[in-house]
Coordinates of C-alpha atoms in Angstrom, one line a residue:
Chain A
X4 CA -8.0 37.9 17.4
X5 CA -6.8 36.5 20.9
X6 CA -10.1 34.6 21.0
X7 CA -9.4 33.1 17.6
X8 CA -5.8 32.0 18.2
X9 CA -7.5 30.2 21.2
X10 CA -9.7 28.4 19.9
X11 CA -7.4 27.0 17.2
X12 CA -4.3 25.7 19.4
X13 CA -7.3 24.4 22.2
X14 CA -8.6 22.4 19.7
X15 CA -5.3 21.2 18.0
X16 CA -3.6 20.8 21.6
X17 CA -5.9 20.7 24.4
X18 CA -9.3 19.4 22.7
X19 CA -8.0 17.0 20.7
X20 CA -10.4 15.2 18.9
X21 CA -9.2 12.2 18.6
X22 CA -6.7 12.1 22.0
X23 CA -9.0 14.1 24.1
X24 CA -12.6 13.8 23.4
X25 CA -12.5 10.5 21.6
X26 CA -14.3 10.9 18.2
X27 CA -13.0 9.4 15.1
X28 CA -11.2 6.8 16.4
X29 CA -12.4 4.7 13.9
X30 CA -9.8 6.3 11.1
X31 CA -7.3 6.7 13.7
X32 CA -7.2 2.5 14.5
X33 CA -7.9 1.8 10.8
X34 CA -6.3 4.0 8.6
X35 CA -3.3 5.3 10.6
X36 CA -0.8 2.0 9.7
X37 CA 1.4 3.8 7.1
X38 CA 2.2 7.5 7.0
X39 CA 1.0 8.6 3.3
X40 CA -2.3 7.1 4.1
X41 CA -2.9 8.7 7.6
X42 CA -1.8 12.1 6.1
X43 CA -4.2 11.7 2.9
X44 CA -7.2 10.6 5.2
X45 CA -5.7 13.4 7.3
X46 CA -6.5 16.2 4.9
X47 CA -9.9 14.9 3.4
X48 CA -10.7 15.2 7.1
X49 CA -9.7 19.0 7.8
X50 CA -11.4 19.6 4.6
X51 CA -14.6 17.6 5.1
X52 CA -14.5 19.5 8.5
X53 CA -14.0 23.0 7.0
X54 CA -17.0 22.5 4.4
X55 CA -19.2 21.3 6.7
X56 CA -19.2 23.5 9.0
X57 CA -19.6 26.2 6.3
X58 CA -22.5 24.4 5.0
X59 CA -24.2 23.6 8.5
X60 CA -24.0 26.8 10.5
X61 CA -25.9 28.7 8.2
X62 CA -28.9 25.7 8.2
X63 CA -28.6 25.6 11.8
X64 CA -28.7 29.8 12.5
X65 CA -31.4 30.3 9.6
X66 CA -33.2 27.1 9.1
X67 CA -33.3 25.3 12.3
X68 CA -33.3 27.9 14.9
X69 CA -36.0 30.7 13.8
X70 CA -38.6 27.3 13.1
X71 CA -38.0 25.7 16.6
X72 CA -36.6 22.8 15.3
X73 CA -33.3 22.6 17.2
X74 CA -33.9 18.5 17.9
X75 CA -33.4 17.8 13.8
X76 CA -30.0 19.2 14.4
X77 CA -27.9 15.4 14.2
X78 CA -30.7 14.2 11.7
X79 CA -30.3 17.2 9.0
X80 CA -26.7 17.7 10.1
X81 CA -25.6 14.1 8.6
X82 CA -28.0 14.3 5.9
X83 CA -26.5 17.5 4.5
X84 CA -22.9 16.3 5.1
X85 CA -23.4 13.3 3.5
X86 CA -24.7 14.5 0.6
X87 CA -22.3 17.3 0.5
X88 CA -19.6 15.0 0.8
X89 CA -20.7 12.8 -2.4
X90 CA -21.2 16.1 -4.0
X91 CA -17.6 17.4 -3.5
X92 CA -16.3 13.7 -4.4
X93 CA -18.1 14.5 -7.9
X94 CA -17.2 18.0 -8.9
X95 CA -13.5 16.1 -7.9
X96 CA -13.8 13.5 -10.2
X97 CA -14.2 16.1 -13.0
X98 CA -12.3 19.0 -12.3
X99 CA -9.6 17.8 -10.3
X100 CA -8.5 14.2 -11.0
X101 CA -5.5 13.8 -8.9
X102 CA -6.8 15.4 -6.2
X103 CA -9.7 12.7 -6.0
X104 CA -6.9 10.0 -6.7
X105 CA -5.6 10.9 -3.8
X106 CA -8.5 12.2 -1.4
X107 CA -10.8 10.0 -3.6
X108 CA -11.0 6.6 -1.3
X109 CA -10.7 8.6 2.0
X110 CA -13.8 11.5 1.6
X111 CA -16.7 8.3 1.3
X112 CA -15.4 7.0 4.8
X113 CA -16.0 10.2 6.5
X114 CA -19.0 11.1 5.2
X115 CA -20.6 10.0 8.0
X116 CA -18.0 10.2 10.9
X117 CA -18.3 10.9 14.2
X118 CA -15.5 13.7 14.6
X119 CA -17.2 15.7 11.8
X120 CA -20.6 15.6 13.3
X121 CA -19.5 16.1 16.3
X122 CA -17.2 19.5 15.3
X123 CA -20.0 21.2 13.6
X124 CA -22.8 20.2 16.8
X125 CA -19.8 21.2 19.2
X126 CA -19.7 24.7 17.0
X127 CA -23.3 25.6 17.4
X128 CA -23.5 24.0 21.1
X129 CA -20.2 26.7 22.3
X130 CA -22.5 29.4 20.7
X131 CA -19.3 30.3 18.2
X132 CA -19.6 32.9 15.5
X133 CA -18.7 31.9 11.7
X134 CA -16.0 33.3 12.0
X135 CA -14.8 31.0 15.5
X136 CA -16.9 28.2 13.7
X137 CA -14.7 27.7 11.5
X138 CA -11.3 28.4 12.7
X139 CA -13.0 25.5 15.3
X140 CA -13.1 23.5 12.4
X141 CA -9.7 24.1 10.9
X142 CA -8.2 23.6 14.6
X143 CA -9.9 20.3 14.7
X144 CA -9.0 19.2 11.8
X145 CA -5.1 20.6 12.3
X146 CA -5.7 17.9 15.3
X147 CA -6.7 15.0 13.9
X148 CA -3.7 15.6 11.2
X149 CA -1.4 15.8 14.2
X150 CA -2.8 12.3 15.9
X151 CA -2.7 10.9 13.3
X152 CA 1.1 11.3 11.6
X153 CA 2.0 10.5 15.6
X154 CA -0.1 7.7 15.7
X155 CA 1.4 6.5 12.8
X156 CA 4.6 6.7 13.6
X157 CA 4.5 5.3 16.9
X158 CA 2.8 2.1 14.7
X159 CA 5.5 2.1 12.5
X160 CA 7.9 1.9 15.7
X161 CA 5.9 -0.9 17.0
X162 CA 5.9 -3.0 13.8
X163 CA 9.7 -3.1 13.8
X164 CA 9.6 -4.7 17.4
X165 CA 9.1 -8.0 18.9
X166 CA 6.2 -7.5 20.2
X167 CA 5.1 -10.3 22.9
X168 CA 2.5 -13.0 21.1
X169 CA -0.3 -11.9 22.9
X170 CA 0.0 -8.5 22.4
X171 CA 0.4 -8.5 18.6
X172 CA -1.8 -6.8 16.5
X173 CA -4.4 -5.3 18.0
X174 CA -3.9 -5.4 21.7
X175 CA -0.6 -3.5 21.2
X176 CA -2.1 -0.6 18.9
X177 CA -4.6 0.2 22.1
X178 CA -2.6 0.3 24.5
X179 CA 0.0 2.5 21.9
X180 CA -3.2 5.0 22.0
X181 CA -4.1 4.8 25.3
X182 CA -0.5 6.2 26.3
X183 CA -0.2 8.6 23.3
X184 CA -3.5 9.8 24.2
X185 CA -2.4 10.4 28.3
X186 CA 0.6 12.7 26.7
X187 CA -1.6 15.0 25.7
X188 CA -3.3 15.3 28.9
X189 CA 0.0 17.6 29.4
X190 CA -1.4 20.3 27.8
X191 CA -4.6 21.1 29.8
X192 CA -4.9 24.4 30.8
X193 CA -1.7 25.2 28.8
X194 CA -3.6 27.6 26.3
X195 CA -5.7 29.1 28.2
X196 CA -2.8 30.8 30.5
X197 CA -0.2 31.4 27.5
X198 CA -2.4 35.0 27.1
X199 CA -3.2 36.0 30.5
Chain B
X20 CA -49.7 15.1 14.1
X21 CA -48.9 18.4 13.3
X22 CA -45.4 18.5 15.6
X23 CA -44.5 14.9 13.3
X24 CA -45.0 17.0 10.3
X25 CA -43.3 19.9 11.4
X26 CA -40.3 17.1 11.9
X27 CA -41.2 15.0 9.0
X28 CA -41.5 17.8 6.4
X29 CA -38.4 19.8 6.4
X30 CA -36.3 16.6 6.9
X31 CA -38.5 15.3 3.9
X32 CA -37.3 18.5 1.7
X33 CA -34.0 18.6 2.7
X34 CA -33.7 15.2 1.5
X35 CA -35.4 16.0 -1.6
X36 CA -32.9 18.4 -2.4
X37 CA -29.8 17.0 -1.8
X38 CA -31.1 14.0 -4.0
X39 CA -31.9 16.3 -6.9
X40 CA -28.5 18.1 -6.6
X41 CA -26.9 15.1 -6.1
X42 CA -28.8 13.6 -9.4
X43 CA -27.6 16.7 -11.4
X44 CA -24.4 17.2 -10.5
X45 CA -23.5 13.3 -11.3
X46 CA -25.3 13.6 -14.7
X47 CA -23.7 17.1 -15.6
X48 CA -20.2 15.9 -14.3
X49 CA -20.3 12.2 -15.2
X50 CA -16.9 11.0 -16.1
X51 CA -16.4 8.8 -18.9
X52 CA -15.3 5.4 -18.2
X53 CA -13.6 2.8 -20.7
X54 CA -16.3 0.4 -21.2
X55 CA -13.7 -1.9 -21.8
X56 CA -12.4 -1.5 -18.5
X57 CA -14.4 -3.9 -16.2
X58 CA -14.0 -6.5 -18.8
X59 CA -10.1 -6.2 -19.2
X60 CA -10.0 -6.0 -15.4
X61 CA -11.8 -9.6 -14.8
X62 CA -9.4 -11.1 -17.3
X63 CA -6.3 -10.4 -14.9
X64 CA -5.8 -12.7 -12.3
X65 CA -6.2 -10.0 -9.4
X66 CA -3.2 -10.6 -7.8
X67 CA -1.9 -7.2 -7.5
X68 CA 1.5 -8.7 -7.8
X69 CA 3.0 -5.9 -9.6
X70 CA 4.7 -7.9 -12.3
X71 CA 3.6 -6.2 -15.3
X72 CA 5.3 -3.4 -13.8
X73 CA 2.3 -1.1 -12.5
X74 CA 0.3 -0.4 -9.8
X75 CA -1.7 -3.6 -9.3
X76 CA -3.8 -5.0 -11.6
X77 CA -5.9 -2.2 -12.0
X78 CA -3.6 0.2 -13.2
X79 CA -2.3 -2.5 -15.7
X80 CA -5.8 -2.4 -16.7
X81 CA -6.5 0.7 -16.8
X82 CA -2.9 1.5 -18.7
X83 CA -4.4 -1.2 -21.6
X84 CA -7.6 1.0 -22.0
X85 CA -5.5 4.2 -22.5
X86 CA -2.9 3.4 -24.3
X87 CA -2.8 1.2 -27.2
X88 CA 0.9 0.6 -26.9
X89 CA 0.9 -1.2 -23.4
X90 CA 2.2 -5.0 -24.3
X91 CA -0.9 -7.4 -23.4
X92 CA 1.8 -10.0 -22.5
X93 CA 3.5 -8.1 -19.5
X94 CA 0.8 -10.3 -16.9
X95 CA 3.7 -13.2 -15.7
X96 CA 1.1 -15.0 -13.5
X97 CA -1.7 -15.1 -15.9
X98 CA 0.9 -16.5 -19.0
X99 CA -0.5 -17.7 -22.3
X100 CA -4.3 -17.5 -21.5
X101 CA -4.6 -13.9 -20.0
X102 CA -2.4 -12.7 -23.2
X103 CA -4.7 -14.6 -25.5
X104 CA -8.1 -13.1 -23.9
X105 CA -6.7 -9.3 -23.5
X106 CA -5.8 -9.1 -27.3
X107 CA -8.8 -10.4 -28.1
X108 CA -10.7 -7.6 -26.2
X109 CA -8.5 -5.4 -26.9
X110 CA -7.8 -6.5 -30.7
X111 CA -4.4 -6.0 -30.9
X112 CA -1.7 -8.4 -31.9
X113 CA -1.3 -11.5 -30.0
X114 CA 2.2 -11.9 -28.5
X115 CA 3.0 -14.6 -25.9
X116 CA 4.0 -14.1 -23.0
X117 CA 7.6 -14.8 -21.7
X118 CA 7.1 -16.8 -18.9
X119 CA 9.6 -16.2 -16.0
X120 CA 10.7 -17.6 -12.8
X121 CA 12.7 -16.7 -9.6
X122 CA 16.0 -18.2 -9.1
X123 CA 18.1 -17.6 -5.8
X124 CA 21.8 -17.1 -7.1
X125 CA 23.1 -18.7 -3.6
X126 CA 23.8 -22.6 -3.1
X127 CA 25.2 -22.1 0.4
X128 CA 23.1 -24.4 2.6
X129 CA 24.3 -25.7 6.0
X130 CA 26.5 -28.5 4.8
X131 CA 28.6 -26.1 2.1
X132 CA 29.8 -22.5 4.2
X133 CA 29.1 -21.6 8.4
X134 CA 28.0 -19.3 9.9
X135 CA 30.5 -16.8 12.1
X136 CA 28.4 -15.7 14.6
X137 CA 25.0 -16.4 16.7
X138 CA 22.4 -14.2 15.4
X139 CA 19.5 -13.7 18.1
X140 CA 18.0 -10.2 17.2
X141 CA 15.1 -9.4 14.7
X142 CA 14.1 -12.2 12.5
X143 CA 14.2 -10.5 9.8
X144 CA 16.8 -10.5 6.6
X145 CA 17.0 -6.6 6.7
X146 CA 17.7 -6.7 10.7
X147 CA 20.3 -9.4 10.6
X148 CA 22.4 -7.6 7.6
X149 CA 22.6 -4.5 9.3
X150 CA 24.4 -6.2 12.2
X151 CA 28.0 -7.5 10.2
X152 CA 26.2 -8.4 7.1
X153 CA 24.3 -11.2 9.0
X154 CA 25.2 -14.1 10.5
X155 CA 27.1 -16.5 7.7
X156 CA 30.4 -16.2 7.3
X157 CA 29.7 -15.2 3.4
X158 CA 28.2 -11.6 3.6
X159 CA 26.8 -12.0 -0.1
X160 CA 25.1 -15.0 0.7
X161 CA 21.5 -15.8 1.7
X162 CA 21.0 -14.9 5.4
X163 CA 17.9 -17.7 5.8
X164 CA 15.7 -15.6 7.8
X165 CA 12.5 -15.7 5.3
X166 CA 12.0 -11.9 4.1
X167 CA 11.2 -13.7 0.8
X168 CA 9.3 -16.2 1.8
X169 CA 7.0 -13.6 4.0
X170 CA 6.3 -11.7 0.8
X171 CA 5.6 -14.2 -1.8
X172 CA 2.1 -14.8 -3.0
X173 CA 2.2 -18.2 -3.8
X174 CA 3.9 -19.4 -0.8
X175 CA 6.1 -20.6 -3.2
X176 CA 9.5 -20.2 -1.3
X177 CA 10.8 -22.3 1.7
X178 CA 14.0 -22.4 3.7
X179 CA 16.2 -25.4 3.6
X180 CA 19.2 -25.7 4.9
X181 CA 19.6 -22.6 6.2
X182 CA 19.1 -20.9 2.1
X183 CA 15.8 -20.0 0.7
X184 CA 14.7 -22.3 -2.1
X185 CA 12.3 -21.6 -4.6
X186 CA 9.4 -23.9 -6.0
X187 CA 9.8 -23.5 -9.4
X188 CA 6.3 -25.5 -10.0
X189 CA 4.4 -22.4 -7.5
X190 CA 6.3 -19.5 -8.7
X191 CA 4.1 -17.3 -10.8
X192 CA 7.3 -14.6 -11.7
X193 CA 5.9 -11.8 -10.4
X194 CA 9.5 -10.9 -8.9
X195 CA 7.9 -9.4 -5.8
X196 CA 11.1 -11.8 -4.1
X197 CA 13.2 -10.3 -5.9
X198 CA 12.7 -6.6 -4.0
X199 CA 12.5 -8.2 -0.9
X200 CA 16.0 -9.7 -0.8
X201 CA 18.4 -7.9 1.1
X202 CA 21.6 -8.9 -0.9
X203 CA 19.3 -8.9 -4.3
X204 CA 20.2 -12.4 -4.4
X205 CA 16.7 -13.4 -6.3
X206 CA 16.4 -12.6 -9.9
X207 CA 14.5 -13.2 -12.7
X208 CA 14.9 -15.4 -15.3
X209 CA 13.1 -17.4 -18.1
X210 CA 11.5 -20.2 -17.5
X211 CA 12.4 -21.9 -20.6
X212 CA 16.4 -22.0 -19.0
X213 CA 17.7 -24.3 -16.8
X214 CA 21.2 -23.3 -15.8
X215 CA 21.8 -21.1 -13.0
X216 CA 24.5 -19.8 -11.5
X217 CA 24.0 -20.4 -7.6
X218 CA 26.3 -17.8 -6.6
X219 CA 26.6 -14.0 -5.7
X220 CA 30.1 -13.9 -4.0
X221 CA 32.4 -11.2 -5.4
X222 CA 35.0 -12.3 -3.3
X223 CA 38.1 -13.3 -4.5
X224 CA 38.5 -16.9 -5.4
X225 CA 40.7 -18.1 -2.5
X226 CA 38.3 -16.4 0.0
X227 CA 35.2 -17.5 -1.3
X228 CA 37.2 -21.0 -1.1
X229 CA 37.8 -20.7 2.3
X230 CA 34.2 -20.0 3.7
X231 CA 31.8 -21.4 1.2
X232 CA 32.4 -24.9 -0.9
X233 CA 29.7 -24.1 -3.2
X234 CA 30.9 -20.4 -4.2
X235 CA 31.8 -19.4 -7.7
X236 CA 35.7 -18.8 -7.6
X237 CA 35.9 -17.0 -10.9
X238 CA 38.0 -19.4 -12.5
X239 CA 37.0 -19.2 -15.5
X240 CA 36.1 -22.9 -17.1
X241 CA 32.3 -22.4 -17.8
X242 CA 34.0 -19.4 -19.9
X243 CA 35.5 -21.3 -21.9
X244 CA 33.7 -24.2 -22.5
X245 CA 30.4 -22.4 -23.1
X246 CA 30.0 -22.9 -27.1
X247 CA 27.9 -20.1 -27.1
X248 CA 29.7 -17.4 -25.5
X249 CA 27.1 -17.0 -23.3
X250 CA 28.9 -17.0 -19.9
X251 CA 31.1 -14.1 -18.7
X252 CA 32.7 -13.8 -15.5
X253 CA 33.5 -10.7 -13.9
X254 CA 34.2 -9.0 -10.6
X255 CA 35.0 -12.8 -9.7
X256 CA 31.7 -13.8 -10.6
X257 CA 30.0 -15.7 -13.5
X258 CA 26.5 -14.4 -15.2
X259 CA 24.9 -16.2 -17.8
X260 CA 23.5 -14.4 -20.6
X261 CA 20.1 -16.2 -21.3
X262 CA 19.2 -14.5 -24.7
X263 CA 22.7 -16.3 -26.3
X264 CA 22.2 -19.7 -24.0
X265 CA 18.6 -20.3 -25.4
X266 CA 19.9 -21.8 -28.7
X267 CA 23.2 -24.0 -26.7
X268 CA 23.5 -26.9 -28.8
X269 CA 25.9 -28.5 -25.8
X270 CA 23.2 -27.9 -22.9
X271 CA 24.6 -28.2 -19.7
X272 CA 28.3 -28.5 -20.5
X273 CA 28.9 -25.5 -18.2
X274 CA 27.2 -27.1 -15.2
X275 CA 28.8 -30.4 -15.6
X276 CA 32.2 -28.5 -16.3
X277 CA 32.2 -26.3 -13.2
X278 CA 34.7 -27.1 -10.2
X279 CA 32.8 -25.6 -7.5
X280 CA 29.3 -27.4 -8.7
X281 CA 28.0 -23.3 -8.5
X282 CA 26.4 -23.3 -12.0
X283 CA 23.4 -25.8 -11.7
X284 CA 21.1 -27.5 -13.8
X285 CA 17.4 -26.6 -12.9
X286 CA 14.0 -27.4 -13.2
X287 CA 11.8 -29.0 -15.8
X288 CA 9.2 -27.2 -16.9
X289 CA 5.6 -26.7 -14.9
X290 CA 3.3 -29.8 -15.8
X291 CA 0.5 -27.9 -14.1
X292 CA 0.5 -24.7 -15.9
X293 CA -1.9 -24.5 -18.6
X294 CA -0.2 -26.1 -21.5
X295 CA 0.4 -24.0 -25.1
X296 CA -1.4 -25.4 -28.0

């Protein structure tokens, strides 16, 4: 249980996806201007993560692994998370309108992103059971949630200021990430030694 | 060869697959769609102005598809030919639409009020008013700092004189200024009428004197010359009423009548805009 509760604050806090290990910055430049948008792509991302690691593991401990065939691991992992994706956008559509109304224009820009792949790779490549797999997954996604409401207020902060010409637009929103990304350096090692 | 095909082929049938359920699950869960969606959809300018009252012009669209009761003449921008071509699709009853304009209600430009203090913070309406109601010595007045000229679509507004002025040949009434205005100074009004009351001050009348040579004192006159009963003043403030002004057989008795020149005569009518047959 100690392992679990690990796993999930190190990769909310210390393994950050976005702030620590990089991935998905895509969404968290593009998408992370106003607050409902960052929290809706937010949660189509903790649940793209959560299905496809669901989906994966299973291919990559029965499929890949007994065959040798460990090297089709990126290949089949963002063929079947595409195509899972699309598939949970239809059943959606039908059963759930206003859920796809409001997930609906976030779930086709992840299909393919690089913080999804890279939690379900990162699951099989710390040799994780299900069960760690996918509170991995849920932590993960718990992160990029939290990086990106701060992001977005720290945006908001900086739209309300005169920002110097050069800096405008762009420039500013880097360097905004670069600094919000350094505060949570802070937290290395913290996890680890909360339970010892 | 044979390590390829061990790649190839379980790539090749995992594909497969996910095609097929992907094919089924699209066909078994296929969502109806109004087919006279797309077509209602092109006839709307695309503006996404938000004058019809909903969410962009696709959920105006979308709202016409759905409900038979949604007015085809609520698109400002688009006027008499958008209204003409979505009853047609739609067959429903033709109605015209009631074209509208934006008016600011405040005449007090540089030569007419001054300001009180120096404002050098945020350039930004919103900004300057938290600070003492802005700069200008009238705090109901227009603070000249552009919020409504940053959001219109048409680039139809410009600041003169220290007050935002409205091209009334650009404006397509989609009212998005009128949101955008701090003191709510911008309103819409139709753009059949041309008298406007360039005013918001609820001040009394010897204050408003005081600061602003333009600014309605609440005296009265246009009250009682207005044939039609159309003008009331109140909180020290006239409003005209346009639905009695329309038929004024006397038109612009109240502008010529008022002391402080605050009720003005406006604009002709657009040349440019498509004309009604």
């Amino acid at each position: 249980m100690t392992k679990l509760v690990i796993i999930l604050l190190s990769a909310v806090f210390v393994n950050n996806y976005v702030l620590s290990r990089f991935l998905g910055i895509c969404p968290f430049l593009g998408v992370s201007k106003k607050l409902d948008s960052a929290t809706g792509m937010s949660i189509a991302v903790i649940f793209v993560m959560l299905m496809s690691t669901a989906v994966t593991y299973p291919i990559q401990k029965y499929l890949l692994e007994p065959n040798d065939l460990g090297y089709l691991q990126t290949i089949v992992f963002i063929l079947v998370i595409a195509a899972l994706v699309q598939l949970v956008e239809i059943v959606l559509k039908k059963y759930a309108p206003s859920l796809h109304k409001s997930l609906g224009v976030y779930l086709p820009l992840i299909t393919t992103n690089c913080a999804v792949l890279g939690v379900t790779i990162l699951n099989i490549d710390e040799g994780y059971t299900f069960i760690e797999a996918m509170v991995n997954a849920l932590g993960s996604g718990l992160g990029f949630f939290l990086a990106m409401v701060m992001f977005s207020g720290v945006r908001s902060a900086i739209e309300g200021n005169d920002v110097p010409e050069n800096f405008r637009g762009l420039p500013i929103t880097l360097i905004a990430a670069a600094i919000t990304s350094l505060s949570f350096l802070g937290f290395g090692g913290v996890v680890e030694n909360l339970f010892s | 060869m044979e390590e390829i095909l061990t790649a190839v082929i379980p790539v090749v049938i995992i594909s497969i697959i996910c095609g097929t359920v992907l094919v089924i699950a699209s066909k078994l869960m296929a969502v109806k769609e109004d087919e006279r969606f797309p077509k209602v959809r092109e006839c709307l300018p695309g503006a996404n102005c938000g004058a019809c009252g909903f969410a962009g012009c696709d959920g105006y669209a979308k709202a016409l598809c759905e409900n038979p009761d949604t007015p085809s003449n609520l698109c400002t921008p688009g006027a008499y030919a958008v209204s003409k071509k979505l009853s047609e699709i739609l067959g429903t009853k033709f109605t015209d639409v009631a074209e509208k304009v934006a008016v600011v209600h405040c005449g007090g430009d540089c030569s007419k009020t001054q300001d009180k203090a120096i404002y050098s913070g945020i350039q930004s309406c919103k900004a300057a008013k938290l600070t003492y109601g802005g700069k200008g010595s009238c705090t109901y007045g227009c603070l000249g700092l552009g919020d409504c000229m940053n959001v219109c679509p048409q680039n139809a507004i410009y600041i003169k004189d220290g007050i935002a002025k409205i091209n009334m040949y650009e404006c397509i009434g989609c009212g998005i200024c009128t949101r955008a205005c701090p003191n709510g100074l911008i309103s819409l009004i139709p753009k059949s009428e041309n008298v406007i009351v360039t005013c918001s001050s609820k001040d009394k009348g010897a204050s408003v004197r005081k600061i602003c040579s333009n600014g309605c004192i609440g005296c009265k006159k246009c009250e009682r010359v207005c044939p039609q009963g159309a003008i009331k003043v109140t909180d020290n403030l006239a409003s005209i009423n346009y639905e009695k002004c329309r038929s004024c057989p006397d038109f612009g008795i109240c502008a010529e009548s008022c002391t402080t020149s605050c009720i003005a005569r406006g604009f002709a009518p657009n040349p440019t805009r498509a004309a009604r047959p």
